[in-house]
Coordinates of C-alpha atoms and ligand atoms in Angstrom, one line a residue:
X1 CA 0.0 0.0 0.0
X2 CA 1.2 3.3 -1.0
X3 CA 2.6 5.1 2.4
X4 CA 2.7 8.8 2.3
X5 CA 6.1 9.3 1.7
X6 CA 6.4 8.4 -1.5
X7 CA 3.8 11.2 -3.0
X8 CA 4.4 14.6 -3.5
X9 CA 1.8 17.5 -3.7
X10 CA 3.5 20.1 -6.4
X11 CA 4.0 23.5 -6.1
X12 CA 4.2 26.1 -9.1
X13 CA 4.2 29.9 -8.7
X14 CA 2.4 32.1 -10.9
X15 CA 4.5 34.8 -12.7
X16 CA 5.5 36.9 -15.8
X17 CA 8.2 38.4 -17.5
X18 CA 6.4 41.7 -17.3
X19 CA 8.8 43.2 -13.9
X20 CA 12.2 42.1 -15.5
X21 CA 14.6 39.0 -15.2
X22 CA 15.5 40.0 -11.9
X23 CA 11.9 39.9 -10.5
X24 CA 11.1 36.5 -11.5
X25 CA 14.9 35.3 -10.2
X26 CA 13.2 36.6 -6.5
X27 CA 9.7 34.7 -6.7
X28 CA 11.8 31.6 -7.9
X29 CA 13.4 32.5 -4.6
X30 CA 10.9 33.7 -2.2
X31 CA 8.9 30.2 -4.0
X32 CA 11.8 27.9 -3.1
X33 CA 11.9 29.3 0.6
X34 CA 8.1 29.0 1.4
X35 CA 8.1 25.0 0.2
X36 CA 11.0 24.6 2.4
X37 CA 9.4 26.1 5.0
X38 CA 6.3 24.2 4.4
X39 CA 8.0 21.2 4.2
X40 CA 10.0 21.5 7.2
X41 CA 7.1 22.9 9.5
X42 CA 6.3 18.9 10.8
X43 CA 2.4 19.8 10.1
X44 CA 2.4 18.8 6.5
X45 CA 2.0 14.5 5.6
X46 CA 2.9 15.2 2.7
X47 CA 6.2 16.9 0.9
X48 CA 5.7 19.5 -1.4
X49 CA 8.0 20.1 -4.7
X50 CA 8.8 23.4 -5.9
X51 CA 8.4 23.1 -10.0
X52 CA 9.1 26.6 -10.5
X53 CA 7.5 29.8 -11.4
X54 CA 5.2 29.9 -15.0
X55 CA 5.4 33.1 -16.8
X56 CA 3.9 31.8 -19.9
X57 CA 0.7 29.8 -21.2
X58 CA 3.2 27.1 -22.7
X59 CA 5.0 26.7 -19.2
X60 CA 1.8 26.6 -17.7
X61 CA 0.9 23.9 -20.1
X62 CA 3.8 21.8 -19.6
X63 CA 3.4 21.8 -15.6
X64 CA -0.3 21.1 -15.8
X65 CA 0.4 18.2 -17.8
X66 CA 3.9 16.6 -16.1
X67 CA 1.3 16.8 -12.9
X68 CA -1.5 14.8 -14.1
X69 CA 0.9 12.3 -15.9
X70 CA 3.2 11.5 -12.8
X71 CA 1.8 9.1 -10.3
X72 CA 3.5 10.2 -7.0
X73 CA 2.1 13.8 -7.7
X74 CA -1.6 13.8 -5.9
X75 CA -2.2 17.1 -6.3
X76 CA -1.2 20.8 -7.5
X77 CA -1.0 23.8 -5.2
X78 CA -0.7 27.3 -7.1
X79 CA 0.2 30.1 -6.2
X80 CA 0.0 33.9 -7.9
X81 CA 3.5 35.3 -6.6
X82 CA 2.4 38.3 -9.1
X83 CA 0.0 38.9 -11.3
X84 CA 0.0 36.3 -13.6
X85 CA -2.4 36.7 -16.8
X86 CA -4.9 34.6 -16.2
X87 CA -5.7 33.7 -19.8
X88 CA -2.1 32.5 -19.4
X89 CA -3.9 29.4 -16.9
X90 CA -6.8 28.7 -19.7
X91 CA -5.1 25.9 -22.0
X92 CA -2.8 24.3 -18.6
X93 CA -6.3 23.6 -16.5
X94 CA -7.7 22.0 -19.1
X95 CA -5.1 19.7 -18.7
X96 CA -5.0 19.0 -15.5
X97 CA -6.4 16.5 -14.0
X98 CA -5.5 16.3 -10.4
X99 CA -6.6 18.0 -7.3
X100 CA -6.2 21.6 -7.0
X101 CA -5.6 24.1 -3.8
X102 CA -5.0 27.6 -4.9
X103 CA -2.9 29.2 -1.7
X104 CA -3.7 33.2 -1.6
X105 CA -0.8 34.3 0.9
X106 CA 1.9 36.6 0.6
X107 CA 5.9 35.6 0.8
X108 CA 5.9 38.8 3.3
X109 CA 3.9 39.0 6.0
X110 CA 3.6 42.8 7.2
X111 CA 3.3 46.2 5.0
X112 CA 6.7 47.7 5.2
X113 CA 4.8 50.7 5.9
X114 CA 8.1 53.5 6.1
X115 CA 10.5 51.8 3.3
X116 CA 7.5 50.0 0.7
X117 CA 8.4 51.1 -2.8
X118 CA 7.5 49.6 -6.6
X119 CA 10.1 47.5 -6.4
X120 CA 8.8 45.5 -2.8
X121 CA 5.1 46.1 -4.7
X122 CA 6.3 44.2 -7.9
X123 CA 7.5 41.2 -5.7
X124 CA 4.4 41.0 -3.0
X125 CA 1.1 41.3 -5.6
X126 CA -1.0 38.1 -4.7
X127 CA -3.5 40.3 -3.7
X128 CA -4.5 41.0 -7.1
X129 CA -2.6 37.8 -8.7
X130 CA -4.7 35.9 -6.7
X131 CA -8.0 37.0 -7.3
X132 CA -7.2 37.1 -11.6
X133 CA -6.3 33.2 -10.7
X134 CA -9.5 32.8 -8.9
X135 CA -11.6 34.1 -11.4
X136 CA -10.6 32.0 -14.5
X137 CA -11.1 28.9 -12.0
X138 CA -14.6 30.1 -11.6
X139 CA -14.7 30.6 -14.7
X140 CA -13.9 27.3 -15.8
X141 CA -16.0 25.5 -13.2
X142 CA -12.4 24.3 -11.9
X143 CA -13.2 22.1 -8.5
X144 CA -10.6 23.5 -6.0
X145 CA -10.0 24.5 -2.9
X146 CA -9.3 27.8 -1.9
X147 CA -6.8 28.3 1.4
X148 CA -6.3 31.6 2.8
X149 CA -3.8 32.6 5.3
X150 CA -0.2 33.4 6.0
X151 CA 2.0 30.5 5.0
X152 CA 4.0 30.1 8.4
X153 CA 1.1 30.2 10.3
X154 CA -0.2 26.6 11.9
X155 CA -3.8 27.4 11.3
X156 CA -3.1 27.7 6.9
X157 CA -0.7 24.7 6.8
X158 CA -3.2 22.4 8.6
X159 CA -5.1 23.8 6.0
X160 CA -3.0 22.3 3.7
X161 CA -2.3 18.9 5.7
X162 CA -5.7 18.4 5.6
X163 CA -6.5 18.8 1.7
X164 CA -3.0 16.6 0.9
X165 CA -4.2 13.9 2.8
X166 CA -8.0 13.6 0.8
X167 CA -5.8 14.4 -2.4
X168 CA -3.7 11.3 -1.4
X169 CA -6.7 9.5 -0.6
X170 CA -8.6 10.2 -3.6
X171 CA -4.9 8.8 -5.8
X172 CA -5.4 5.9 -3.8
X173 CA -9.0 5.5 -5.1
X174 CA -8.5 5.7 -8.7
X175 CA -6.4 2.8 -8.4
X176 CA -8.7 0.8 -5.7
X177 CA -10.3 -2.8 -6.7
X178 CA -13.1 -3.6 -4.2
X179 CA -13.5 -7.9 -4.0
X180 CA -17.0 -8.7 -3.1
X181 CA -17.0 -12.0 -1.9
X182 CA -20.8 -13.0 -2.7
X183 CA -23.8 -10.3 -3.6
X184 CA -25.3 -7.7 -2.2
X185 CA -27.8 -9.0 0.6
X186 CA -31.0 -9.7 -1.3
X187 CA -33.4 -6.8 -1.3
X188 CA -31.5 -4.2 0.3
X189 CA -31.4 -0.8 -1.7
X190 CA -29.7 1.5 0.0
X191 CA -26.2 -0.3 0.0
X192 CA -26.4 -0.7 -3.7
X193 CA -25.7 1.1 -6.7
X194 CA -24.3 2.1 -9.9
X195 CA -21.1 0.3 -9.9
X196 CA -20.0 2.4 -13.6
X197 CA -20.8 5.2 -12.1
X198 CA -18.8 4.9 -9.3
X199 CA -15.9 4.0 -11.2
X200 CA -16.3 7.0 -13.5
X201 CA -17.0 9.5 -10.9
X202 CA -15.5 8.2 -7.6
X203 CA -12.5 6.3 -9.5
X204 CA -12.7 2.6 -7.8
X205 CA -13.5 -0.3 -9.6
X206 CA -15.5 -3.4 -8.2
X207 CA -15.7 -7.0 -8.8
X208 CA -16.5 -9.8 -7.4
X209 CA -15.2 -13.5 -6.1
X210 CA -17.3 -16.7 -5.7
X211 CA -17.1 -18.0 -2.3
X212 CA -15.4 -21.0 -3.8
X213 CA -12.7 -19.7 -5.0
X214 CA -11.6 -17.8 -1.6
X215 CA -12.3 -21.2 -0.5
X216 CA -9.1 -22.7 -2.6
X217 CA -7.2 -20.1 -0.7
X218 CA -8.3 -21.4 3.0
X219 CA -7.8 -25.2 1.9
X220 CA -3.8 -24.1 1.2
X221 CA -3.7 -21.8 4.4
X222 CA -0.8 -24.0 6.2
X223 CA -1.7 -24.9 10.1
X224 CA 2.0 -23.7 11.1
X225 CA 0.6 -20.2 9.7
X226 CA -2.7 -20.6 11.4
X227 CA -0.9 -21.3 15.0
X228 CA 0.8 -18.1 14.7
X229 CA -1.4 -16.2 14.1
X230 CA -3.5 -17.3 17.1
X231 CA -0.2 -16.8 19.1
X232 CA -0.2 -13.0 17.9
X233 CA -4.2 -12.9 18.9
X234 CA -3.2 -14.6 22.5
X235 CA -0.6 -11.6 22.9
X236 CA -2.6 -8.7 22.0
X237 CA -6.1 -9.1 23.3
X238 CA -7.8 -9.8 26.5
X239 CA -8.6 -14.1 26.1
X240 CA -9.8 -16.1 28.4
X241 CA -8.6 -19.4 29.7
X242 CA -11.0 -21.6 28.3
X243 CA -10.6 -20.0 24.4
X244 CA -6.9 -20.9 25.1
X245 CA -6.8 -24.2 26.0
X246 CA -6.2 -26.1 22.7
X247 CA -8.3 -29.0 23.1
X248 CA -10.8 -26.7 23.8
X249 CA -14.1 -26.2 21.2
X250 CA -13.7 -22.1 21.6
X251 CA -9.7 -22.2 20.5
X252 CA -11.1 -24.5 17.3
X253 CA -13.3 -21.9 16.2
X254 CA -10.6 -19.1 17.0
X255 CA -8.4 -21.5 14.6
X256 CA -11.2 -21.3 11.9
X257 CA -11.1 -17.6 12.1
X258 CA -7.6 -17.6 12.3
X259 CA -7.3 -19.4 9.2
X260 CA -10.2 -17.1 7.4
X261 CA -8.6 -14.1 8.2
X262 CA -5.5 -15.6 6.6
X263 CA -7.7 -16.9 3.4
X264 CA -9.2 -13.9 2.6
X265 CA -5.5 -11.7 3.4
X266 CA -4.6 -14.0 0.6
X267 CA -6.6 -13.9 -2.0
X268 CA -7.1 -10.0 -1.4
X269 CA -3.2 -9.6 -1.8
X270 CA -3.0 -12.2 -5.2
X271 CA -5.9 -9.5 -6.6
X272 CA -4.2 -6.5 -5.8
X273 CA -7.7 -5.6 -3.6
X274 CA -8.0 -2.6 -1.5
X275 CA -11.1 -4.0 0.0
X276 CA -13.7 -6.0 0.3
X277 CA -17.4 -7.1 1.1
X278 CA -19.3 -10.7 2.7
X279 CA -22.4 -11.9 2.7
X280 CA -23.6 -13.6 6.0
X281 CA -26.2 -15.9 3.1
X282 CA -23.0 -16.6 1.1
X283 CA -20.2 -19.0 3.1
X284 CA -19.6 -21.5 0.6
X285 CA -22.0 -24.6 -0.1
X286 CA -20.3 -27.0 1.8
X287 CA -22.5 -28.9 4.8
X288 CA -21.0 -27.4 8.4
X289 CA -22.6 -30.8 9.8
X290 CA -20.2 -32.9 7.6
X291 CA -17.4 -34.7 9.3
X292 CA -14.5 -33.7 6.3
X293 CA -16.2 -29.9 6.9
X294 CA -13.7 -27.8 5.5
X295 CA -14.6 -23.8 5.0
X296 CA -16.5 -20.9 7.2
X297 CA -18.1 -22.0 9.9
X298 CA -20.0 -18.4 9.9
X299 CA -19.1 -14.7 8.9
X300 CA -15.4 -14.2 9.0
X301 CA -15.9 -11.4 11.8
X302 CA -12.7 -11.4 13.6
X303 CA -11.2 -11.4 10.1
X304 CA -12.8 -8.4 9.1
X305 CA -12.4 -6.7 12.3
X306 CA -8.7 -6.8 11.8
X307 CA -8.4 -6.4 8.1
X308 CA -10.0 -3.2 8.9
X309 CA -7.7 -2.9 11.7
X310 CA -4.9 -3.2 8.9
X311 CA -6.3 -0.4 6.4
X312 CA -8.5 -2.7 4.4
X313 CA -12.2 -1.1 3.3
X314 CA -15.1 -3.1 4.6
X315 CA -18.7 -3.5 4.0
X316 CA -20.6 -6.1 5.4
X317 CA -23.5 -7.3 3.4
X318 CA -22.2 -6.9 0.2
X319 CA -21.9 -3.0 0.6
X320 CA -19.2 -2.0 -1.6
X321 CA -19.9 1.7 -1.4
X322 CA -19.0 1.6 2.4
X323 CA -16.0 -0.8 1.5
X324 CA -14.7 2.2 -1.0
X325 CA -15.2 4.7 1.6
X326 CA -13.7 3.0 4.6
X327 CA -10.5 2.7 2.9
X328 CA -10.6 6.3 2.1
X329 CA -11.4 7.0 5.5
X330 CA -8.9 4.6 7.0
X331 CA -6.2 6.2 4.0
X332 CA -6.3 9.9 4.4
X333 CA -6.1 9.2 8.7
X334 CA -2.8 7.5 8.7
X335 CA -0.9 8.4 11.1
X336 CA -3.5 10.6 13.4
X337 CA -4.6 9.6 16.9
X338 CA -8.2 8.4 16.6
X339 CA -9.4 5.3 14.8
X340 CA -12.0 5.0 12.7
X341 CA -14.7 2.0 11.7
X342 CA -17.4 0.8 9.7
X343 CA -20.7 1.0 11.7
X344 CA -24.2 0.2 11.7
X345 CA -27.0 2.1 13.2
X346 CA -28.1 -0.5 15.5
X347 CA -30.7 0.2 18.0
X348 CA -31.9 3.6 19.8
X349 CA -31.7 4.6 23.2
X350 CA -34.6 7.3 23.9
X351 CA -33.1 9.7 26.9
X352 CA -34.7 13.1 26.2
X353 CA -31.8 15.7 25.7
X354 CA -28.9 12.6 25.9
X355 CA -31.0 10.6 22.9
X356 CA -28.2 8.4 21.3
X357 CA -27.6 5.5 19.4
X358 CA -26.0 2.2 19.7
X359 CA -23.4 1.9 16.6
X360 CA -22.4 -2.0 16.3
X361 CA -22.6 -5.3 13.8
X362 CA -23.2 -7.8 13.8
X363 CA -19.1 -8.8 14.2
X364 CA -17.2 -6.6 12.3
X365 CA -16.7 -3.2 14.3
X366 CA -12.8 -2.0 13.9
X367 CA -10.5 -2.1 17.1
X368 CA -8.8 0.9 16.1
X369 CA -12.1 2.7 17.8
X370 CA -11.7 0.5 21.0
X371 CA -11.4 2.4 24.6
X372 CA -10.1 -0.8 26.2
X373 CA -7.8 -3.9 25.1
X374 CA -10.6 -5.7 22.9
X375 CA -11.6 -9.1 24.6
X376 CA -11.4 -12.1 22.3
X377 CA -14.7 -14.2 22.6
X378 CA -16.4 -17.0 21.1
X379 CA -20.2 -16.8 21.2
X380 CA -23.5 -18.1 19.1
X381 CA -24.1 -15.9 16.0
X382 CA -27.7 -17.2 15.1
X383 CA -27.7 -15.8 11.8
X384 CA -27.6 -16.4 8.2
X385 CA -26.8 -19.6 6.4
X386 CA -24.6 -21.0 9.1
X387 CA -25.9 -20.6 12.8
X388 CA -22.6 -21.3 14.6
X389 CA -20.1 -20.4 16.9
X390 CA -17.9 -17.7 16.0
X391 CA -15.2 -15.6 17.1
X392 CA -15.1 -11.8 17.4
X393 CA -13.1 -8.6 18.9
X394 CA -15.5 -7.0 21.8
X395 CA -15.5 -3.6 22.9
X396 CA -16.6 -0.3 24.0
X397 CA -15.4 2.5 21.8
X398 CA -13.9 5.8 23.3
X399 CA -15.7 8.6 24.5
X400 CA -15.3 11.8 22.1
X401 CA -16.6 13.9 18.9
X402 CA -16.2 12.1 15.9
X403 CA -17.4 12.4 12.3
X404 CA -19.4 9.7 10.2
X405 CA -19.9 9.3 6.6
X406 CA -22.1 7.5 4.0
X407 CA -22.3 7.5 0.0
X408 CA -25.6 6.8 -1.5
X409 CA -26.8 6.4 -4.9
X410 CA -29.5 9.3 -5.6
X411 CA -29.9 8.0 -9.7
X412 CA -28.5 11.1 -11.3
X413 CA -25.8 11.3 -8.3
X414 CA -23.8 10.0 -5.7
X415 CA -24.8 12.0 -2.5
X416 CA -22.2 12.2 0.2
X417 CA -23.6 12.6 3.8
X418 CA -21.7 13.4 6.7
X419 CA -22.7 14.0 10.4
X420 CA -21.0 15.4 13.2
X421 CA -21.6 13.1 16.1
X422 CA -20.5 13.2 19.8
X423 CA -19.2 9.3 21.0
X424 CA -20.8 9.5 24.6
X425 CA -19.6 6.3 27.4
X426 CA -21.6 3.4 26.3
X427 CA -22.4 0.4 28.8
X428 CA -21.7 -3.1 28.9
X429 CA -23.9 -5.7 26.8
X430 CA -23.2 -9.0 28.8
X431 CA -26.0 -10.9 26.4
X432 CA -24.5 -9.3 23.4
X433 CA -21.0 -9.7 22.8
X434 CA -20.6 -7.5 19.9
X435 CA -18.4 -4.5 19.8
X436 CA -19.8 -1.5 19.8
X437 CA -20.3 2.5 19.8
X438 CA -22.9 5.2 21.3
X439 CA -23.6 8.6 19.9
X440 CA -25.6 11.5 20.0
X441 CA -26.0 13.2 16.3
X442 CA -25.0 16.5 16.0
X443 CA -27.6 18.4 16.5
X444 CA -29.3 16.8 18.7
X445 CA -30.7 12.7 18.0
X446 CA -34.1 14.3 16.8
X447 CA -32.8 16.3 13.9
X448 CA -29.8 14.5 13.5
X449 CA -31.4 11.2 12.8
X450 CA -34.3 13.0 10.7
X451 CA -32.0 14.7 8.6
X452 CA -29.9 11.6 7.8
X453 CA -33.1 9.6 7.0
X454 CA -34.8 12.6 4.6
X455 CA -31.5 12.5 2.9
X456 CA -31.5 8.7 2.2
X457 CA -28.6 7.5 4.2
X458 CA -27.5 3.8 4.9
X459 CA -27.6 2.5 8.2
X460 CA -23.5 1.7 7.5
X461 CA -21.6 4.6 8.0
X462 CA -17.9 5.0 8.0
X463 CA -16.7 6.8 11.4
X464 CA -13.9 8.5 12.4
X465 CA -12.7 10.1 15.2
X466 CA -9.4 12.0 13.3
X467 CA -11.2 13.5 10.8
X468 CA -13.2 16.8 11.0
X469 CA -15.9 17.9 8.2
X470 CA -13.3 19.6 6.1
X471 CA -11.7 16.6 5.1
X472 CA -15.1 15.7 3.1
X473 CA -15.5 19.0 2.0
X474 CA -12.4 18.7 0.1
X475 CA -13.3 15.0 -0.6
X476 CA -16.9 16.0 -2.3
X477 CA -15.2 18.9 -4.2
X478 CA -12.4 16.8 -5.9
X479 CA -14.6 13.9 -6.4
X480 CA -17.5 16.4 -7.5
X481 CA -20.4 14.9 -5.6
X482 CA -23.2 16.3 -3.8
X483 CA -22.3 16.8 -0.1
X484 CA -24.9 17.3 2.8
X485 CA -23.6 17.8 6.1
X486 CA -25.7 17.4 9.2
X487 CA -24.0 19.5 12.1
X488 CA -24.5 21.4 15.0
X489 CA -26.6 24.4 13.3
X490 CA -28.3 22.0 11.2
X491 CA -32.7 22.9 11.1
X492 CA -34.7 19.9 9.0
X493 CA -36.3 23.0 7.4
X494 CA -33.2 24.9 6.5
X495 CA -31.8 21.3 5.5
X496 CA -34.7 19.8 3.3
X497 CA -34.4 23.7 1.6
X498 CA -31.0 22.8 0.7
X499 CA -31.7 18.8 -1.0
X500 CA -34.3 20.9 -3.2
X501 CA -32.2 23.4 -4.4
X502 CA -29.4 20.5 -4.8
X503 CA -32.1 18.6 -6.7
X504 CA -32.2 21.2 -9.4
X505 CA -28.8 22.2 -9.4
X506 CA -27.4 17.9 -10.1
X507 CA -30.2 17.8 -12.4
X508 CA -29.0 20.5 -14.5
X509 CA -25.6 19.6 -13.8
X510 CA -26.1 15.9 -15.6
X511 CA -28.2 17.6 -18.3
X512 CA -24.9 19.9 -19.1
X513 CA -22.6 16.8 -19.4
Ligands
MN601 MN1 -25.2 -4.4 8.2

């Protein structure tokens, strides 16, 4: 998997030749000293590369399109050093086909007010360079995001961090393959979609694997593999005695899962996958009750809790849209204290102003979300194909504000839907061992939950912990998708207002393309 240090977010500073040799020898060197110290301020993921300034429609041409041809650069950040001719930019943004952030700052920070001359005013003009820049964007419809603020300052470079990471995240989609192993679960609407559409506007691509072939790659999972693995399970999590004991029925099914996880890690590596999806209907057709049984003896829970766990996208009933988005979640966090999960909404708890709801699964809830070393228990999972006994990771998540995500199919759009939510201490649930979170939606559970549900979202969300709203601001304007966010000022009038005028606005959109 692509790490972080191996992209590059590109830097090229508008210019001309209008102010003289000299002038443009400056920005080149004012240019080179803010991307150094951008690069050395420890609050960017990402490094940036100066390219140089472009004083001319064909430079600007030949940088647009060495961008969106090289693979470690995610993204383009501009900036108008002086006033740059923005008919100059015209033929270049056509061609480019990365993100964009347009930085309006200023190489010097105060107004020299006693000793300002031409010559200091030739060399510090992004006030106007800027805004020429910004109008040919808007001119051209160009999706970008606009950053404002002084380039040493913490508050603009997080800025920046933030917009790297979703333009690193949305590199790592365009190259994604989502594995669904089995359907969609029968019926279910929300979780599906157009699968060419998503690949044309959201860049992934997403096929699918019969349960018997992933089970060719559990028959050749070796038992010396299996047996370490269960050794790394016994180290890290909370197990008790009787799930250790080997002669035990609990450590057999821990070895089944064992084995699953490392079945499915294999076939997902020999496809190149980024992620995957099961089907609790869809374990393979062998008889669980046979003697020679050789396969799933439920849902590979604890494998997908840990997959997860390891960066892969998950969706649990065949939902490949929350698969996608999970790893983009999972992606664009590295590194940040947090965690983030797929989740389901799972049952409400009515507690006037403290109204919440329980987030869970069935099995698959990622540890990174966990408040406590997760507990590994074997327990009855009555549902599906198989009724068994299964393994699975059980836990409380941690206490704190948190953002959650879904992607839905609209017909004409994909809609993203975000909610700011606030992770409250949830209590045990001794007669259901399932991991699990509890929140109250931002504004409050009434509007919060009504607003999600007039907008058509799943009940899987992806949630995080790391991330704030920006992060899917910048997503929803790269990927151009619709965006509704649900937040703490959100009113269902002021909100349903907003998915009509959308309405209009996607539909004359579509009829434009
Ligand atoms: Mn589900």
């Amino acid at each position: 998997m692509a790490k972080f240090e191996d992209l590059e977010i590109w830097w090229v500073t508008g210019a001309q030749l209008l102010y003289g040799g000299d002038a443009v020898v400056a920005v080149d060197s004012h240019s080179k000293e803010m991307v150094d110290g951008l690069n050395n301020s420890g609050n960017l993921p990402i490094k940036i590369v100066y390219k140089g300034t472009a004083n001319s429609s064909k430079e600007v041409d030949d940088i647009m399109k060495a961008a969106s041809n090289d693979c470690r650069c995610v993204g383009l950040i501009t900036w108008m050093h002086t006033f740059s001719p923005a008919k100059m930019w015209i033929h270049g943004l056509q061609h480019l086909h990365k993100p964009l952030l347009h930085l309006h700052t200023q190489y010097n920070a105060e107004i020299p007010w006693k000793t300002m001359d031409m010559d200091f005013m030739n060399l510090n003009q992004s006030a106007h360079g800027d805004r020429e820049f910004g109008h040919i964007c808007s001119r051209m419809r160009i999706p970008r995001k606009v950053v404002v603020g002084y380039w040493k300052e913490k508050d603009t470079q997080e800025r920046i961090a933030v917009w790297s990471r979703v333009a690193a995240a949305w590199a790592d989609a365009q190259d994604m393959l989502i594995i669904r192993f089995g359907d969609q679960m029968n019926n279910v609407a929300v979780t599906d979609g157009d699968k060419v559409d998503a690949e044309l506007r959201l860049g992934y691509h997403v096929d699918y694997c019969p349960v018997s072939e992933l089970m060719e790659y559990f028959k050749k999972v070796e038992d010396g593999a299996v047996k370490a693995l269960i050794d790394e399970y016994f180290a890290i999590y909370a197990v008790d005695n009787d799930v250790k004991d080997p002669n035990g029925d609990k450590y057999r099914v821990v070895w089944n899962a064992a084995k699953a996880e490392l079945a499915i890690r294999a076939c997902l590596v020999s496809k190149g996958a980024k992620g995957f999806t099961t089907n609790f209907d869809d374990l393979g057709t062998d008889d669980i009750n046979d003697p020679n049984f050789v396969g799933f003896d439920q849902i590979p829970g604890l494998a997908s809790q840990r997959l997860m766990a390891e960066g892969y996208g998950f969706g649990a009933e065949g939902d490949w849209k929350s698969a996608a988005l999970y790893r983009t979640v999972w992606y664009m966090t590295q590194g940040l204290e947090g965690g983030c999960s797929f989740l389901e909404d799972y049952t409400l708890n009515f507690d006037g102003k403290k109204s919440s709801i329980l987030q869970a699964h069935m099995l698959e809830v990622c540890p990174l979300i966990a408040e406590e070393k997760p507990r590994l228990e074997v327990h009855f999972l009555g549902i599906g194909i198989r009724k068994a006994q299964t393994a699975r990771l059980v836990f409380t998540s941690k206490p704190g504000d948190g953002v959650t995500a879904t992607v839905v199919d609209m017909g004409n759009r994909f809609r993203l839907i975000v909610n700011d939510v606030e992770c409250i201490k949830s209590k045990p649930l001794p007669k259901l061992p399932v991991a699990s979170a509890l929140w109250i939606p931002m504004p409050n559970f009434e509007v919060g939950a009504g607003a999600w549900i007039l907008a058509g979202g799943t009940h899987h969300s992806c949630f995080s912990y790391s991330i704030t709203p920006e992060y899917w601001m910048d997503y929803a304007e790269i990927a151009g998708i619709e965006m509704l966010h649900i937040d703490k000022n959100t009113t269902i009038e002021g909100f349903q207002r907003e998915m009509r005028y959308n309405e209009v606005y996607y539909m004359l959109n579509k009829a434009l393309k």
